[in-house]
Coordinates of C-alpha atoms and ligand atoms in Angstrom, one line a residue:
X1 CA -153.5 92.8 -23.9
X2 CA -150.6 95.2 -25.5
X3 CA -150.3 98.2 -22.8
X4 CA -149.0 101.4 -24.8
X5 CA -148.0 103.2 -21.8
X6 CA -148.1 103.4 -18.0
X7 CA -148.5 106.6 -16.2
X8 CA -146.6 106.9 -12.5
X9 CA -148.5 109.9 -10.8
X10 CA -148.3 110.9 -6.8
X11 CA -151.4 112.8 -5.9
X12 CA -151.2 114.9 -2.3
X13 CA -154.6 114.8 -0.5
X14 CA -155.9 116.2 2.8
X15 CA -157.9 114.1 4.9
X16 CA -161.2 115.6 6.3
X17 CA -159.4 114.2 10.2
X18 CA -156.1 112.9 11.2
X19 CA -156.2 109.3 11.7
X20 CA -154.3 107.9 15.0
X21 CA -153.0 104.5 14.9
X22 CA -150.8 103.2 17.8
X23 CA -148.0 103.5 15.4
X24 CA -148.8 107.1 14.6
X25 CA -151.1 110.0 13.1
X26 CA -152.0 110.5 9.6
X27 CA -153.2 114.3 8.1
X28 CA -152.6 114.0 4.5
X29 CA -151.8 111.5 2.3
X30 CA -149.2 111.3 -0.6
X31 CA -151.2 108.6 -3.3
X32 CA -149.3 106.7 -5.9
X33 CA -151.7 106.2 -9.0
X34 CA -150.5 103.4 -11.7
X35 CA -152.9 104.4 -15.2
X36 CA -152.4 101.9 -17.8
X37 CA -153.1 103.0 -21.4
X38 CA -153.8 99.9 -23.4
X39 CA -156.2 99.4 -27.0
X40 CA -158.2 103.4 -26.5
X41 CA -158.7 102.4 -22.8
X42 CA -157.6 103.8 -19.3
X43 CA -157.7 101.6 -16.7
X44 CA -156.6 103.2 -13.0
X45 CA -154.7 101.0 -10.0
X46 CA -153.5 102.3 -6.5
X47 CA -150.9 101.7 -4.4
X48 CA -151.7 101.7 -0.8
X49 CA -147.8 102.2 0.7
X50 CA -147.8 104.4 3.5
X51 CA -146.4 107.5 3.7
X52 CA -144.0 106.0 6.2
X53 CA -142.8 102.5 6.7
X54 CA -145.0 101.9 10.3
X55 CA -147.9 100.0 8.9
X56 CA -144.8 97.8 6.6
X57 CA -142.2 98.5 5.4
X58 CA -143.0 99.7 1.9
X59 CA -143.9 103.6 1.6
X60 CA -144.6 105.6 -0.8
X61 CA -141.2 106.4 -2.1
X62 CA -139.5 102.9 -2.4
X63 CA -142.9 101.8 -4.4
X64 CA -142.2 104.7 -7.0
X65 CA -139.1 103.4 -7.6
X66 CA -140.1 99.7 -8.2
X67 CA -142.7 100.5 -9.9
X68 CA -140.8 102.9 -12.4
X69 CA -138.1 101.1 -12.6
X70 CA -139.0 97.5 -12.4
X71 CA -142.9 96.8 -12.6
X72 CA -143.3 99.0 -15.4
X73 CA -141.0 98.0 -17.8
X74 CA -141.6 94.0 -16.8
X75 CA -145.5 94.7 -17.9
X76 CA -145.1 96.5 -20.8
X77 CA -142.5 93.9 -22.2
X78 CA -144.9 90.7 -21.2
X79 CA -148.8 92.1 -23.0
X80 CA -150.8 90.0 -19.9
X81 CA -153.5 87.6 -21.0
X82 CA -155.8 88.6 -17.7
X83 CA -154.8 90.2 -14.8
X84 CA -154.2 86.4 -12.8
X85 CA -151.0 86.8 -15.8
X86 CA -149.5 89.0 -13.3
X87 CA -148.5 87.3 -10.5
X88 CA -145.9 85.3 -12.9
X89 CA -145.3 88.1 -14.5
X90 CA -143.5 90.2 -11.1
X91 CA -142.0 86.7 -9.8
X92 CA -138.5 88.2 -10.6
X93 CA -139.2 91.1 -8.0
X94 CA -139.2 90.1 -4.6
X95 CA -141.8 91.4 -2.1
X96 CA -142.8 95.3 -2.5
X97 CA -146.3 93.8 -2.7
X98 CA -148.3 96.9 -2.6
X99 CA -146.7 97.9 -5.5
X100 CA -147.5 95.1 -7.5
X101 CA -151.0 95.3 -6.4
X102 CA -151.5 98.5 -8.2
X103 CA -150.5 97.3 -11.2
X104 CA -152.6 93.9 -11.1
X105 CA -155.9 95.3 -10.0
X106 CA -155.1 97.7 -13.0
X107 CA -154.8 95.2 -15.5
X108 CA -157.7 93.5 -13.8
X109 CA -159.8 96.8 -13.9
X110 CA -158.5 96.8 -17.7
X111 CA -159.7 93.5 -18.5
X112 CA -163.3 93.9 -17.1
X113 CA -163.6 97.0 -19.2
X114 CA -162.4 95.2 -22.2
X115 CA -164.9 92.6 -21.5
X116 CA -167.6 95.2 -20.8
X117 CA -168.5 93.1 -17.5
X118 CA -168.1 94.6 -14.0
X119 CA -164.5 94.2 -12.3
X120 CA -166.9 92.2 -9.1
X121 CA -167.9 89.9 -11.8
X122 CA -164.8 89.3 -13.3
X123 CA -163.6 88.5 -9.6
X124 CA -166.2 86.1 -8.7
X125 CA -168.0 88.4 -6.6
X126 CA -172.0 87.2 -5.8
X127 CA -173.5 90.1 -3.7
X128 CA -175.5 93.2 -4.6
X129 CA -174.5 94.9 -1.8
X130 CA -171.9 95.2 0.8
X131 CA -172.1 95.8 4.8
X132 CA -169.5 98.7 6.0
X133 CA -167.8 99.0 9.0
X134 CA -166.1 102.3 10.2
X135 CA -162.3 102.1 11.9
X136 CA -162.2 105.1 14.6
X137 CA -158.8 106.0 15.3
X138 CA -157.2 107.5 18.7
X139 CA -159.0 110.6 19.9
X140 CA -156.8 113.0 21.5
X141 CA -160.2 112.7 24.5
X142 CA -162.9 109.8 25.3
X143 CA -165.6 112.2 24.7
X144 CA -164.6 112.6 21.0
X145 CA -164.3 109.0 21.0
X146 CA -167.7 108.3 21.6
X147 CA -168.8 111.6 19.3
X148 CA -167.1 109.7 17.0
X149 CA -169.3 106.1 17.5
X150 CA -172.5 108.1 17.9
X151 CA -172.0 109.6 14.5
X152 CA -171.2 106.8 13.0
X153 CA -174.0 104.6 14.2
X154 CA -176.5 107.2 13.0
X155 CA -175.0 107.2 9.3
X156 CA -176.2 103.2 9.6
X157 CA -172.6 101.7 10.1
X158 CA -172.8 97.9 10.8
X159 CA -169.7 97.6 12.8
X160 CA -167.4 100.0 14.9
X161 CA -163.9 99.3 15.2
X162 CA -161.4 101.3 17.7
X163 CA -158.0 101.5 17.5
X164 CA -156.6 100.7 20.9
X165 CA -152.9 100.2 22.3
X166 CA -151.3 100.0 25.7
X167 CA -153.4 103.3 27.6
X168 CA -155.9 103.5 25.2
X169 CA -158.0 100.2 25.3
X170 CA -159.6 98.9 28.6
X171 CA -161.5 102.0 29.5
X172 CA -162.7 102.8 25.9
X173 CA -164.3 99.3 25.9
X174 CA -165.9 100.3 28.9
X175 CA -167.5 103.4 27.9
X176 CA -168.3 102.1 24.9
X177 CA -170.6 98.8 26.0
X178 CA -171.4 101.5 29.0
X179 CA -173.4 103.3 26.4
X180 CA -174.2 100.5 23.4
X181 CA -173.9 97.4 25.4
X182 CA -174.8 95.3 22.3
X183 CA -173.5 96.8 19.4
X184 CA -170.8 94.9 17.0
X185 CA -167.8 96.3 18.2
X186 CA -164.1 95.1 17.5
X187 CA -161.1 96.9 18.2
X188 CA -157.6 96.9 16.4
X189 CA -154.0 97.0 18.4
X190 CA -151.8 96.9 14.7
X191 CA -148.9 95.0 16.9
X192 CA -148.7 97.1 19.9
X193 CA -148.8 94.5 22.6
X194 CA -146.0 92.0 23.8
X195 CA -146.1 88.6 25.4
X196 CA -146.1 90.2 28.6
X197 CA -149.3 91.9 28.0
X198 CA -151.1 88.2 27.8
X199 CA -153.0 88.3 31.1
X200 CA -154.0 92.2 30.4
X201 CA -155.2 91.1 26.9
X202 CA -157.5 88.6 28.6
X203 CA -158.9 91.2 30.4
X204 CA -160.5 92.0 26.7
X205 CA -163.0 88.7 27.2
X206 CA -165.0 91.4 29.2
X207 CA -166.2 93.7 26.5
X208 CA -167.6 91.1 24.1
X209 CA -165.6 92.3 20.9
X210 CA -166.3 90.9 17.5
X211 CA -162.6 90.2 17.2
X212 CA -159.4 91.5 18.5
X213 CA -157.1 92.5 15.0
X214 CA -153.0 91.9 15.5
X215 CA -152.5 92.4 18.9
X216 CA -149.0 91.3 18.9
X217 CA -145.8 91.5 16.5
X218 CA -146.4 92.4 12.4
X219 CA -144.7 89.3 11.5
X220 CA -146.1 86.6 13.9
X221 CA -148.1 83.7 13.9
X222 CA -146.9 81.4 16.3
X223 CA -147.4 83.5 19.7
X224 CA -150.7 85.1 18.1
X225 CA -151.6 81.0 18.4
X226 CA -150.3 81.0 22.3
X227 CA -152.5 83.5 23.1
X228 CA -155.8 82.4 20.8
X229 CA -155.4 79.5 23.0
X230 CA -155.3 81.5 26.1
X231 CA -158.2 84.5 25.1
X232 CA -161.8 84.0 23.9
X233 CA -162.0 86.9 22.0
X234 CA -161.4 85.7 18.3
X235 CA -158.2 87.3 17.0
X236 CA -157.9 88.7 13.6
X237 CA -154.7 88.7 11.8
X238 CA -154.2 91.8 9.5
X239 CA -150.0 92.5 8.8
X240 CA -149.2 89.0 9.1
X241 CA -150.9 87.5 6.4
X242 CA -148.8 88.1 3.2
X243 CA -150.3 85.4 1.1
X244 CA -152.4 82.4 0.9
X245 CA -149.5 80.3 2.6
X246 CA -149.6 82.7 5.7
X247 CA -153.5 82.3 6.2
X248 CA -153.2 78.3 5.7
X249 CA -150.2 78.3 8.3
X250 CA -151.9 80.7 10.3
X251 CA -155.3 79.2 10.1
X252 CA -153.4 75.6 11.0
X253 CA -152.0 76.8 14.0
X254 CA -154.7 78.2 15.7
X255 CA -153.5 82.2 15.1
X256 CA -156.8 83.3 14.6
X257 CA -160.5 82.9 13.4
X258 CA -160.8 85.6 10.9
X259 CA -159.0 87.2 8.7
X260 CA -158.6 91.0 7.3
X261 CA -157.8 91.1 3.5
X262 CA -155.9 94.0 1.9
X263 CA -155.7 93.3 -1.7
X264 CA -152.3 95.6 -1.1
X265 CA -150.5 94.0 1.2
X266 CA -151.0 90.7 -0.3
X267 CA -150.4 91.7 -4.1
X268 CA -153.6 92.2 -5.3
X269 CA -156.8 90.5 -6.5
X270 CA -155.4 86.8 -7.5
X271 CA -153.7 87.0 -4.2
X272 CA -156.6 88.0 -2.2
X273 CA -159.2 85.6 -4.0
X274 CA -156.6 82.5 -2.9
X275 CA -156.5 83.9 0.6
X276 CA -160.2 84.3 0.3
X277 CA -161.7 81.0 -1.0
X278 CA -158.5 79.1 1.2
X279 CA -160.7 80.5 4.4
X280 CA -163.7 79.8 3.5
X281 CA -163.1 75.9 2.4
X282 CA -162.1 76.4 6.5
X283 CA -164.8 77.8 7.6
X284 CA -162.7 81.6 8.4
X285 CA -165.0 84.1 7.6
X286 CA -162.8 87.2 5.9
X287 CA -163.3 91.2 5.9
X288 CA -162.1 93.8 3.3
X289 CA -159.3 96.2 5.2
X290 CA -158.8 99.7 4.2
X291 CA -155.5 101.9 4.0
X292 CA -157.2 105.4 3.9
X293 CA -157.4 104.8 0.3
X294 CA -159.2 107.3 -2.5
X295 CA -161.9 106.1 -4.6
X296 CA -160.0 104.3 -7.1
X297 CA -158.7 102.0 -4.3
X298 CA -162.2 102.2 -2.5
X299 CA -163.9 101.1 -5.8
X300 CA -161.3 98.4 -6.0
X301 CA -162.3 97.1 -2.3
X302 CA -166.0 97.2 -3.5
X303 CA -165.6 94.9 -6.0
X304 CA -163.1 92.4 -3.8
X305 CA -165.7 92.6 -0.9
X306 CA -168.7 90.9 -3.1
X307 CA -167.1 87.7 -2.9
X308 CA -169.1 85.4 -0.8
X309 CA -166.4 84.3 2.4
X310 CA -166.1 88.1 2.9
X311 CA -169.1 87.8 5.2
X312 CA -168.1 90.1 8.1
X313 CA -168.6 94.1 7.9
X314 CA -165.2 95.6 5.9
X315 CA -163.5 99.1 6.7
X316 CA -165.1 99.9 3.2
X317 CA -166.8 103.2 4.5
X318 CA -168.0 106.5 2.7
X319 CA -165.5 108.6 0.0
X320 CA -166.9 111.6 2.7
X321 CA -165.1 110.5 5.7
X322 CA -162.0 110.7 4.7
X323 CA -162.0 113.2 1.6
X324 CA -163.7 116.5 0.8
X325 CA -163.5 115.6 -3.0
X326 CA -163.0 112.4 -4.0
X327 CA -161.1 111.5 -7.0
X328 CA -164.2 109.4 -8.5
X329 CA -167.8 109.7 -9.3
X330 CA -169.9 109.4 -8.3
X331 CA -168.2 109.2 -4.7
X332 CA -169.0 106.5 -2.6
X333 CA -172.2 106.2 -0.3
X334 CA -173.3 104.2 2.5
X335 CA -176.9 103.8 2.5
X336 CA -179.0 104.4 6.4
X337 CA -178.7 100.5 6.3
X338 CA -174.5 100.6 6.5
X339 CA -174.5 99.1 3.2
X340 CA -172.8 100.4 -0.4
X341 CA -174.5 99.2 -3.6
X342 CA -171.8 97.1 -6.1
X343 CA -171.5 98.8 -9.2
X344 CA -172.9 96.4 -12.4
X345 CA -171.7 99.1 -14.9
X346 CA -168.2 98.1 -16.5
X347 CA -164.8 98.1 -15.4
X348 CA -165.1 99.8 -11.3
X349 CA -167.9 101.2 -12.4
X350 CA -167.2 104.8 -11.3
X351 CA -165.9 107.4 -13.9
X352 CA -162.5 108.6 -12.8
X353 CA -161.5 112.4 -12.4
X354 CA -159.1 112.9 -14.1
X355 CA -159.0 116.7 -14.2
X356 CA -158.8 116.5 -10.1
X357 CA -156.2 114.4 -10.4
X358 CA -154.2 116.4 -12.2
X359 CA -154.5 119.6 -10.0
X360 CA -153.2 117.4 -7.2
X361 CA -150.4 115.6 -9.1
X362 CA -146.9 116.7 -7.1
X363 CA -144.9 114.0 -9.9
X364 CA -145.8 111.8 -12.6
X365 CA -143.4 109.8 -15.1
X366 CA -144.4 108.2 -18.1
X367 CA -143.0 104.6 -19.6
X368 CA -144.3 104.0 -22.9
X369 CA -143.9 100.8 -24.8
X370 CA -141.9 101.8 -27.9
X371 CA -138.9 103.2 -25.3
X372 CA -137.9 99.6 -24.8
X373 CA -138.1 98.0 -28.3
Ligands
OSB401 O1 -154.7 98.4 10.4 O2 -156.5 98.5 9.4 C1 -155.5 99.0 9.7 C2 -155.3 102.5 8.2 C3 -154.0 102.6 7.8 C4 -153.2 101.6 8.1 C5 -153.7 100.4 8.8 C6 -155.0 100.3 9.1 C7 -155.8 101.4 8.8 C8 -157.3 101.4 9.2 C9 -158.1 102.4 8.4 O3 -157.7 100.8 10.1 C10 -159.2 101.7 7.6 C11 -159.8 102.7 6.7 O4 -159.4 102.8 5.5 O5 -160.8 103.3 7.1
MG402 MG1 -155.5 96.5 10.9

């Protein structure tokens, strides 16, 4: 596929509610958008960096510059067979994943269009439908907390996660199953525990939770496997899994048994399908993450999540909770049964707004083809 040009934009949004993590709260969110423009076609990729490095270490800054000044001109000089191509293709850059990402799914979106087949298909996905999940962040009270669950079960959500850290986990659990004592709940620590927290993470076994997601260090695997072997709670590993290599290494050890996949932070799609069908010849059942993502990303975790291992509710959840406008149509619905229908229609499926887009671009840079010949 020759790509004519590539369009770098940053698009500032407002989230609907600040999202709490244990690393930190989230209002608004500066988006980088990566728009290939290849044979009369536009095909749309996003890049899920962070507006600060807490969640990794890429943000949304150092990904413009890679991706302006190194993806960009190393995929318009190599014309990609499929969007697998690009894996080779970025070898020469190390890491700075989430930017690559955005400019694989593109090419990926791109060749599904090209093809006239949905980007699920071209993936390998198999289901119809997929089954959402919401992620609750910190609450500045309890009370909202469970506002926040009640709401959330009545829109038909499968599975509640909480965001928990030191202060903010043991008596949530509590009210929680105090309330819905048998409702799929799971809660999510992104790395704020330490070894010494081992018997107080224990205490967890109580509450019955689906899974307990990267309780300890971003870049561990081998004391996540100390204390698998020491909890029965099942521990999910999000930030540590980079690639396939992580989830077989992490999977051998004993780190987990499941794992969160962000087409992101592992690269994109080719990434995520190795990490995906690597766990399920092991019996790991995986679940689509989210990164507070617009609809182009969302529509990208749509596809991903209708590939048969991803088998446990995703944090793939309505355009409305986080936006007041999405940037695609239509936006994206979860029916009363928790469930979003996968687009057949080509490409994502969903038409992208362009004109929004451009009333919230704060930069955009253009690298056309013909500059580099
Ligand atoms: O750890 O899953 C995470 C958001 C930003 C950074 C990390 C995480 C999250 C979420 C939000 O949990 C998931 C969503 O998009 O709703
Ligand atoms: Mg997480």
């Amino acid at each position: 596929m020759k790509i004519d040009s590539i369009v770098l934009r940053e698009v500032q949004l407002q989230l609907v509610a600040p999202f709490e993590t244990s690393f930190g709260s989230t209002t608004h969110r500066r988006v980088l958008l990566v728009e290939l423009r290849a044979e009369g076609l536009r095909a749309w990729g996003e890049c899920v960096a962070g507006e600060h490095p807490w969640y990794s270490e890429e943000t949304v800054d150092t990904a413009w510059q890679i991706s302006r000044y190194e993806l960009a001109p190393l995929l318009l000089e190599a014309e990609p067979e499929h969007g697998g191509s690009c894996h080779d293709i970025f070898r020469p850059v190390r890491g700075n994943r989430m930017a690559k990402a955005a400019f694989e799914n593109a090419v990926w979106d791109l060749q599904a269009q090209r093809e006239g087949i949905s980007l699920a298909s071209l993936l390998g996905g198999s289901r119809d439908t997929i089954a959402c999940g919401v992620s609750l962040g910190i609450q500045p009270s309890l009370g909202q907390l469970l506002d926040n669950v009640e709401t959330s079960l009545a829109a038909g959500y499968q599975r509640i996660k909480v965001k928990c850290k030191p202060g903010w986990d043991l008596r949530v659990f509590e009210a929680i199953r105090d309330r819905w004592p048998s409702i799929r709940l799971s809660a999510d620590a992104n790395a704020s525990y330490r070894l010494k927290d081992m018997d107080h993470l224990a205490g967890f076994d109580h509450y019955d939770l689906m899974m307990l997601e990267q309780p300890l260090w971003s870049d561990d695997f081998y004391f996540h496997s100390m204390l698998q072997s020491q909890i029965e709670t099942p521990i999910c590993l999000d930030e540590s899994i980079r690639n396939r290599r992580d989830a077989l290494a992490s999977i051998e050890m004993g780190s987990c048994r499941v794992i969160n996949i962000k087409v992101g932070r592992v690269g994109g799609f080719s990434e995520a399908i190795g990490i995906h069908n690597a766990a399920m010849e092991r019996a790991i059942p995986v679940w689509c993450g989210g990164m507070l993502e617009t609809g182009i990303g969302r529509s990208h975790n749509i596809a991903i999540s209708s590939l048969p291992n991803f088998s446990l509710p995703g944090d793939v959840s309505a355009s409305k909770r986080y936006w007041r406008d999405d940037i695609i149509e239509p936006e994206v619905e979860v029916s009363p049964l928790g469930e979003i229908t996968v687009p057949t229609g080509p490409g994502s499926g969903f038409h992208v707004r362009e004109d929004l887009i451009e009333r919230l671009t704060a930069r955009k840079d253009e690298v056309r083809a013909y500059a580099l010949a």
